[in-house]
XYZ file of C-alpha atoms in Angstrom:
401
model
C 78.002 108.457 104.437
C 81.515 108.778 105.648
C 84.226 108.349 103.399
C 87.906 108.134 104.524
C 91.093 108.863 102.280
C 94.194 108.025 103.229
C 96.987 110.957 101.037
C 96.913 114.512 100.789
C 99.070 115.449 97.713
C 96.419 115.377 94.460
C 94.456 112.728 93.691
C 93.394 112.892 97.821
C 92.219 117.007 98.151
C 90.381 116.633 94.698
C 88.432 113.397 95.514
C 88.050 115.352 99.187
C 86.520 118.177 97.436
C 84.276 116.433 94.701
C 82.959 113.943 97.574
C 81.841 116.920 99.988
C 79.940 118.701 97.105
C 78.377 115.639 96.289
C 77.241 115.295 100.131
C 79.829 113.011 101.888
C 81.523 113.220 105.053
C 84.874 113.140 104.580
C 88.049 113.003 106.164
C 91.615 112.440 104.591
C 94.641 111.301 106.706
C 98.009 112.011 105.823
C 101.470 110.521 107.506
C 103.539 113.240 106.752
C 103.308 115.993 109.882
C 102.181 118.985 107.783
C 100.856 119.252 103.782
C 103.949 117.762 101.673
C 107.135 120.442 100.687
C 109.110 117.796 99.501
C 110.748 120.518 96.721
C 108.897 118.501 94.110
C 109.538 118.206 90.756
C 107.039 120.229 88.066
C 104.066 118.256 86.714
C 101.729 118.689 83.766
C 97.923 119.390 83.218
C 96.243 118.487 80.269
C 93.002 119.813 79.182
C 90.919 117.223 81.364
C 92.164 117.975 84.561
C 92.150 121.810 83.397
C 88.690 121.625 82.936
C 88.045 119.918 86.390
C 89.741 122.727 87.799
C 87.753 125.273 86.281
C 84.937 123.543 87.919
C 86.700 123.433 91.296
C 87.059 127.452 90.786
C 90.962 127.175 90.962
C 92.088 127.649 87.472
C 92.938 131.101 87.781
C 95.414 129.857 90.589
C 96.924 127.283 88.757
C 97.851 129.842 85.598
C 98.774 132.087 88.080
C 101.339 129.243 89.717
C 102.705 128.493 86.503
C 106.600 127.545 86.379
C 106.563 129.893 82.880
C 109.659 127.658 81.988
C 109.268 128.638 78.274
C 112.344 127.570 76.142
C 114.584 124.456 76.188
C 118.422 124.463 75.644
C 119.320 120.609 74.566
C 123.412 119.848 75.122
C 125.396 117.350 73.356
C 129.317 116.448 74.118
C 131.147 118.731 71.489
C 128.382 119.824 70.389
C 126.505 123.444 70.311
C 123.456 123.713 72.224
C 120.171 123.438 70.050
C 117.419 125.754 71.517
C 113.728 124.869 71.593
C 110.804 127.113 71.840
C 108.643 124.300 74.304
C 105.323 126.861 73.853
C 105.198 125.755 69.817
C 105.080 122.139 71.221
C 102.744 122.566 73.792
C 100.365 124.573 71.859
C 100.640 122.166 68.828
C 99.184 118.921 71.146
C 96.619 120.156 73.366
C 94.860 123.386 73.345
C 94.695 123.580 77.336
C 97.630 122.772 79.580
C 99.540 123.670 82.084
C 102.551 123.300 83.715
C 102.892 123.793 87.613
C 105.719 122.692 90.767
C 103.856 119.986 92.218
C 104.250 121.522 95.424
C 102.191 124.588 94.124
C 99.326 122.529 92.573
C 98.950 120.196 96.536
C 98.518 123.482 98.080
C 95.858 124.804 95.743
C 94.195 121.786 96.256
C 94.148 121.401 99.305
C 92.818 125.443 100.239
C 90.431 124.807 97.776
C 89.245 121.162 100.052
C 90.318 121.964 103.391
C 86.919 123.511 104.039
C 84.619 120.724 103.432
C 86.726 117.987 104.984
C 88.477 116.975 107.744
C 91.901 116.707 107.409
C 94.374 114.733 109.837
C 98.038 114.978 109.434
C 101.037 112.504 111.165
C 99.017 109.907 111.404
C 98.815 106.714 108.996
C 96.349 103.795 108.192
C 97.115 100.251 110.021
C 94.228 97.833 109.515
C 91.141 98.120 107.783
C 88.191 95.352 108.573
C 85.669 94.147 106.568
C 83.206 95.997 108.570
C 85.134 99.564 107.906
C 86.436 99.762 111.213
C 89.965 101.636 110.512
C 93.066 100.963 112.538
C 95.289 104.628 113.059
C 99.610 104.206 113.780
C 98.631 107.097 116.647
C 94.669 108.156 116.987
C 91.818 106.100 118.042
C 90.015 103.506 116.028
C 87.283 104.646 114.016
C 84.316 103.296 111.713
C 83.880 104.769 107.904
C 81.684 103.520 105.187
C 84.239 103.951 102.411
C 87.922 103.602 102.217
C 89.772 105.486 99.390
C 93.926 104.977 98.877
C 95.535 108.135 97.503
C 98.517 107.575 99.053
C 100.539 107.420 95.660
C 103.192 104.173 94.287
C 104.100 102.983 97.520
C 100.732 102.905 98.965
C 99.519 101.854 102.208
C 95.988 101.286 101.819
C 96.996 99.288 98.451
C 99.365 97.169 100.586
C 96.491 96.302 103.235
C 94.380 95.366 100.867
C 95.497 93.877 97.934
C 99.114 92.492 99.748
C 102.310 93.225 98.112
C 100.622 93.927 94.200
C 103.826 93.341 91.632
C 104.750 97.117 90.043
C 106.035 96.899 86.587
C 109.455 98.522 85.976
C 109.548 100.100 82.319
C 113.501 100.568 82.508
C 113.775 104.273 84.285
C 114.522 105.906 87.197
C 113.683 109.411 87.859
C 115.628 112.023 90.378
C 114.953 115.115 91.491
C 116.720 117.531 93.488
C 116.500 121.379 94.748
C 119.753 123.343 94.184
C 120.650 126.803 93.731
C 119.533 128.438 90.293
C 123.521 128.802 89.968
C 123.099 129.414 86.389
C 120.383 132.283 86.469
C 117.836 130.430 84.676
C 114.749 132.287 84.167
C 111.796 130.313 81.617
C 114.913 127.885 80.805
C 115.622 124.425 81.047
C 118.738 123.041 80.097
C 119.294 119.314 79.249
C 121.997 117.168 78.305
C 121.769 114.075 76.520
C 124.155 110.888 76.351
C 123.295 106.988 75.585
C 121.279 105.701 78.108
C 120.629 109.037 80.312
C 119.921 112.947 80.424
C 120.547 115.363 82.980
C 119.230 118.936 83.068
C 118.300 121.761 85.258
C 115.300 124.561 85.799
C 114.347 127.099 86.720
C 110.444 128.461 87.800
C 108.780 131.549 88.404
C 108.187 132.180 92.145
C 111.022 129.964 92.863
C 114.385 131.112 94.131
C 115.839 128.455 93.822
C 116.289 125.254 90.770
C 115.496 121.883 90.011
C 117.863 119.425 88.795
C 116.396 116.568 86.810
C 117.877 113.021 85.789
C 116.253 110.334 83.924
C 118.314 107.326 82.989
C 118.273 103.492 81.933
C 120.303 101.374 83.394
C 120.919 97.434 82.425
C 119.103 96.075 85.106
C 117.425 97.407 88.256
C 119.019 98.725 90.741
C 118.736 96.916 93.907
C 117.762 99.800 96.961
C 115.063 101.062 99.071
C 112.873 103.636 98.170
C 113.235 105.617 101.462
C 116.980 104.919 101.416
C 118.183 108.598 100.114
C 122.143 108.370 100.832
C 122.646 104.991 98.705
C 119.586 106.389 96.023
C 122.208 109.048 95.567
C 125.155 107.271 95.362
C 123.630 105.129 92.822
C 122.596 108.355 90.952
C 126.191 109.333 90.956
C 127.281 106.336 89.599
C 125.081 106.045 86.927
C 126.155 109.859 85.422
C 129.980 110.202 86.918
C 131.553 110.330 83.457
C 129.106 112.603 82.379
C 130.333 116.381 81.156
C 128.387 119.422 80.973
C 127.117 120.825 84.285
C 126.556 117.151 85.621
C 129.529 117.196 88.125
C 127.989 120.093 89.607
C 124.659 119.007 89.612
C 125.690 115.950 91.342
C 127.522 117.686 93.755
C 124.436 120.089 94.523
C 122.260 117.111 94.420
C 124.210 115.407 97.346
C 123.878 118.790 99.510
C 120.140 119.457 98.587
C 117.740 118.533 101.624
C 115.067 117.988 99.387
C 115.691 115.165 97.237
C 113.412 112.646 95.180
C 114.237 109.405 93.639
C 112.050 106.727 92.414
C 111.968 103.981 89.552
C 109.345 104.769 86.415
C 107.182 102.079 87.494
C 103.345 100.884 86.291
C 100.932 99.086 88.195
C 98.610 96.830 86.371
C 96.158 95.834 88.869
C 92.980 93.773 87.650
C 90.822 95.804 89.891
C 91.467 98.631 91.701
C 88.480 97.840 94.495
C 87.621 95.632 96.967
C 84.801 95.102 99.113
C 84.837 99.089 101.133
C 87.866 99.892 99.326
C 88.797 101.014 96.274
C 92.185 103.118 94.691
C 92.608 106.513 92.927
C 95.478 108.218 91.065
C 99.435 106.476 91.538
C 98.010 104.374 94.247
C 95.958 102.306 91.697
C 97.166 102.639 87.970
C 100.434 104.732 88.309
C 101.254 104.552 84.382
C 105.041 106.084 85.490
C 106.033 109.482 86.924
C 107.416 112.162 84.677
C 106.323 110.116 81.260
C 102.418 108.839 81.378
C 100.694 111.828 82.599
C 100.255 110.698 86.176
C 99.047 113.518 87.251
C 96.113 114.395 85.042
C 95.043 111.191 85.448
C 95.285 111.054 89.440
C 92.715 114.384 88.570
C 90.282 112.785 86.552
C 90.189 109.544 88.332
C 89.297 111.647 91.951
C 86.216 113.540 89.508
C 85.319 109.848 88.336
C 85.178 108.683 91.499
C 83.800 110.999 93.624
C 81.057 111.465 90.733
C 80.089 107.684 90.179
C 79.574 107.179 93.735
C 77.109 110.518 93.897
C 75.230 108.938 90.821
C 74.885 105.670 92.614
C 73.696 107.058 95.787
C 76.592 105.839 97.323
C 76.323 102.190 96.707
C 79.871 101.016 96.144
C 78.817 98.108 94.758
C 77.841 99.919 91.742
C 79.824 102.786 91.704
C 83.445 100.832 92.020
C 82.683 98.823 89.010
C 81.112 102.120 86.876
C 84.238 104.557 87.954
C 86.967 101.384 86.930
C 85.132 101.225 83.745
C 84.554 104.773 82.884
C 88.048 105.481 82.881
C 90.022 101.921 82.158
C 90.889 102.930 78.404
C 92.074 106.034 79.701
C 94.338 104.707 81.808
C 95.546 101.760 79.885
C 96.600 104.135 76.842
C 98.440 106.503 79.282
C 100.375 103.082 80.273
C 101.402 102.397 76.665
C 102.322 105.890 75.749
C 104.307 105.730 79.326
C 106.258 102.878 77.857
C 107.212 104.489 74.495
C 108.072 107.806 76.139
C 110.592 106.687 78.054
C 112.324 105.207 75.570
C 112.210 108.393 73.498
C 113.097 110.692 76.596
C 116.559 108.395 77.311
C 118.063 107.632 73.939
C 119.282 104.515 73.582
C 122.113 104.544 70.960
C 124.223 107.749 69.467
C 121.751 108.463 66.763
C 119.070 108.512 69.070
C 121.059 111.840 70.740
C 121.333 113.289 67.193
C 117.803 112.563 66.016
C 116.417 114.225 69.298
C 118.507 117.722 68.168
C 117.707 117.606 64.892
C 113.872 117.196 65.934
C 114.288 120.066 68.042
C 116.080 122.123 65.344
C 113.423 120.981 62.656
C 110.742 122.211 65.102
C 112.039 125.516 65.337
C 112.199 126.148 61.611
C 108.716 125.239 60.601
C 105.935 127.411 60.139
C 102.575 127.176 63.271
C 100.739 124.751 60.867
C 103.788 122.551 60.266
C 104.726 122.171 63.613
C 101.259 120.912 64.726
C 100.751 118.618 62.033
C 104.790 117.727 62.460
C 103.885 117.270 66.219
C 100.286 115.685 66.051
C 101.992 112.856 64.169
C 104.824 111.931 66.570
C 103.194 112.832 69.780
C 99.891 110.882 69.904
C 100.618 110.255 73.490
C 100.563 113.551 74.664
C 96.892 114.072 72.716
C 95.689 110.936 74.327
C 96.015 113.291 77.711
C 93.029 115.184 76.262
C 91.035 112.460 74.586
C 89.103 111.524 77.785
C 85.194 113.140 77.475
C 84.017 114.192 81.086
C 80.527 113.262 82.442
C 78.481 116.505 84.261
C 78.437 115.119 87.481
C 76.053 117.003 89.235
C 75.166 116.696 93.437
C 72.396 114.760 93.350
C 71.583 114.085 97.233
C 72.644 114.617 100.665
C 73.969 110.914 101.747
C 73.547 110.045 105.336
């Protein structure tokens, strides 16, 4: 049974490697020219997707990728810096995580794939039929039984399918940029906070180089397009020009950098994610928002999901769509309200908002290990619902022709 998936970045490589062991053909497409180095931003693993990777064999890869960022300086206008030690945190809400450059974790993935698919790169999906007959921008017309989009917010395959589906803005926009780690950072992050917006920078092991970060809420949306990079950062610049700190100069670096990513927090809230030969996975289906609803874990599991409900149905699509939407629906419609209420929390909205996020960090540093995890347990119930999905054993069951 051949099985085409249209993305390359997570959600595509993982399903590409799940499907293979399970006995598919496969073969992912990918517009971009060569695997994605778009200087991307880092991204977390929770203790699902950790455990998928162990079964993938690449966990010792992804620990070993690590950003190690390790301690968080949090800025306030006349203000002294509060520190954070982010380990207490992390180890206080799940037991298994990791943090990783998103760049690092595509590139894993796809080594670890590459092998038992075929992979085509510059080249993009046009038309799909009823029949499975697939439509390329630049290679020949060919037939597949299956047709999966991985190809992330804006996607393609979601576009052909389902038309124009209506994304949910949640009152964020995210940017990130590569600049020069002009302030030496090694493990650190450095934040500052205002009403309505934060700004920070990072560093990352293996990097020479740093990541500026900005995360704010306007009044309204902003009116651009998402491939429009000159007025994305001209909009960016508006929205933090009277902003101290190091934001001049991150702004300044951030309209030099080459590699540059800007994009509203934005849900979808499709009623199904298939139809007829084709179905969704990851952003492409039920993004819950970047950088606050655990997108990526969930583009992780939802590859394993799928890849294993179609092994256990012998490839009947009919039966496997419906059994992967429902296995992990609750999942993903938790991760959407926790996405909701974190960015509200990330971007404070009023003055005490700034102070209360200082004096959580400052509390946090003064407890005791059992403290802190019952302190955190109780105000981060989002972050556990990242581990609180229970993995089926999908095991290969047959060799699908």
């Amino acid at each position: 049974m051949r099985v085409l998936i249209s993305g390359a970045s997570v959600a595509g490589p993982v399903l590409a490697y799940w499907l293979a062991r399970h006995g598919f053909e496969v073969t992912v497409v990918e517009r971009a020219p060569t695997l994605r180095k778009t200087g991307g931003h880092a991204v977390d693993l929770f203790r699902p997707a950790m455990d998928i990777a162990e079964r993938m064999g690449v966990l010792d890869q992804l620990e070993q990728a690590k950003t190690g960022t390790s301690h968080l300086a949090y800025h306030r206008a006349g203000k002294r810096p509060v520190g954070l030690e982010l380990g207490r945190l992390v180890a206080a809400v799940s037991d298994r995580h990791v943090e990783i450059m998103r760049d690092d974790l595509s590139e894993i993935l796809y080594e670890r794939s590459r092998d038992g698919a075929e992979y085509i790169f510059g080249d993009s999906i046009t038309a799909i039929s009823d029949q499975g007959e697939v439509t390329f921008e630049n290679g020949p017309s060919r037939r597949f039984d299956l047709v999966v989009g991985a190809d992330g917010l804006h996607s393609n395959v979601r576009r052909l399918t389902f038309g124009d589906a209506e994304e949910h803005w949640i009152g964020a926009y995210l940017a990130v940029a590569t600049v020069p780690n002009y302030l030496g950072l090694d493990g650190r992050m450095e934040v500052a906070a205002d009403v309505g917006r934060i700004a920070g920078i990072y560093g990352a092991d293996r990097l020479p180089d740093a990541r500026a970060i900005f995360l704010f809420r306007p009044a309204a949306q902003l009116d651009y397009h998402y491939r429009d990079v000159p007025r994305q950062k001209r909009l960016l610049r508006e929205a933090f020009a009277d902003m101290g700190w190091e934001v001049p100069r991150l702004l300044d670096e951030t309209d030099a950098a080459q590699t540059f990513y800007f994009d509203s927090v934005t849900q979808l809230r499709l009623d199904t994610w298939s139809r007829g030969r084709v179905t969704l996975v990851g952003d492409a289906g039920y993004c819950p928002g970047p950088a606050v609803g655990g997108s990526t874990s969930l583009a992780v599991v939802g590859a394993y999901v799928l890849a294993g409900e179609l092994a256990a149905h012998g490839g009947d699509h009919t039966r496997a769509f419906p059994a992967y939407e429902h296995e992990i629906s609750d999942y993903v419609r938790r991760s959407r309200t926790f996405a909701v209420a974190a960015a509200k929390r990330l971007v404070p909205g009023t003055r005490m908002d700034v102070w209360a996020l200082a004096q959580g960090a400052r509390l946090i540093n003064h407890l005791p290990g059992p403290l802190t995890r019952r302190l955190a347990k109780l105000s981060a119930n989002g972050l556990r619902l990242h581990d609180s999905i229970t993995l089926k054993p999908y095991h290969p069951l047959r060799t699908h022709a």
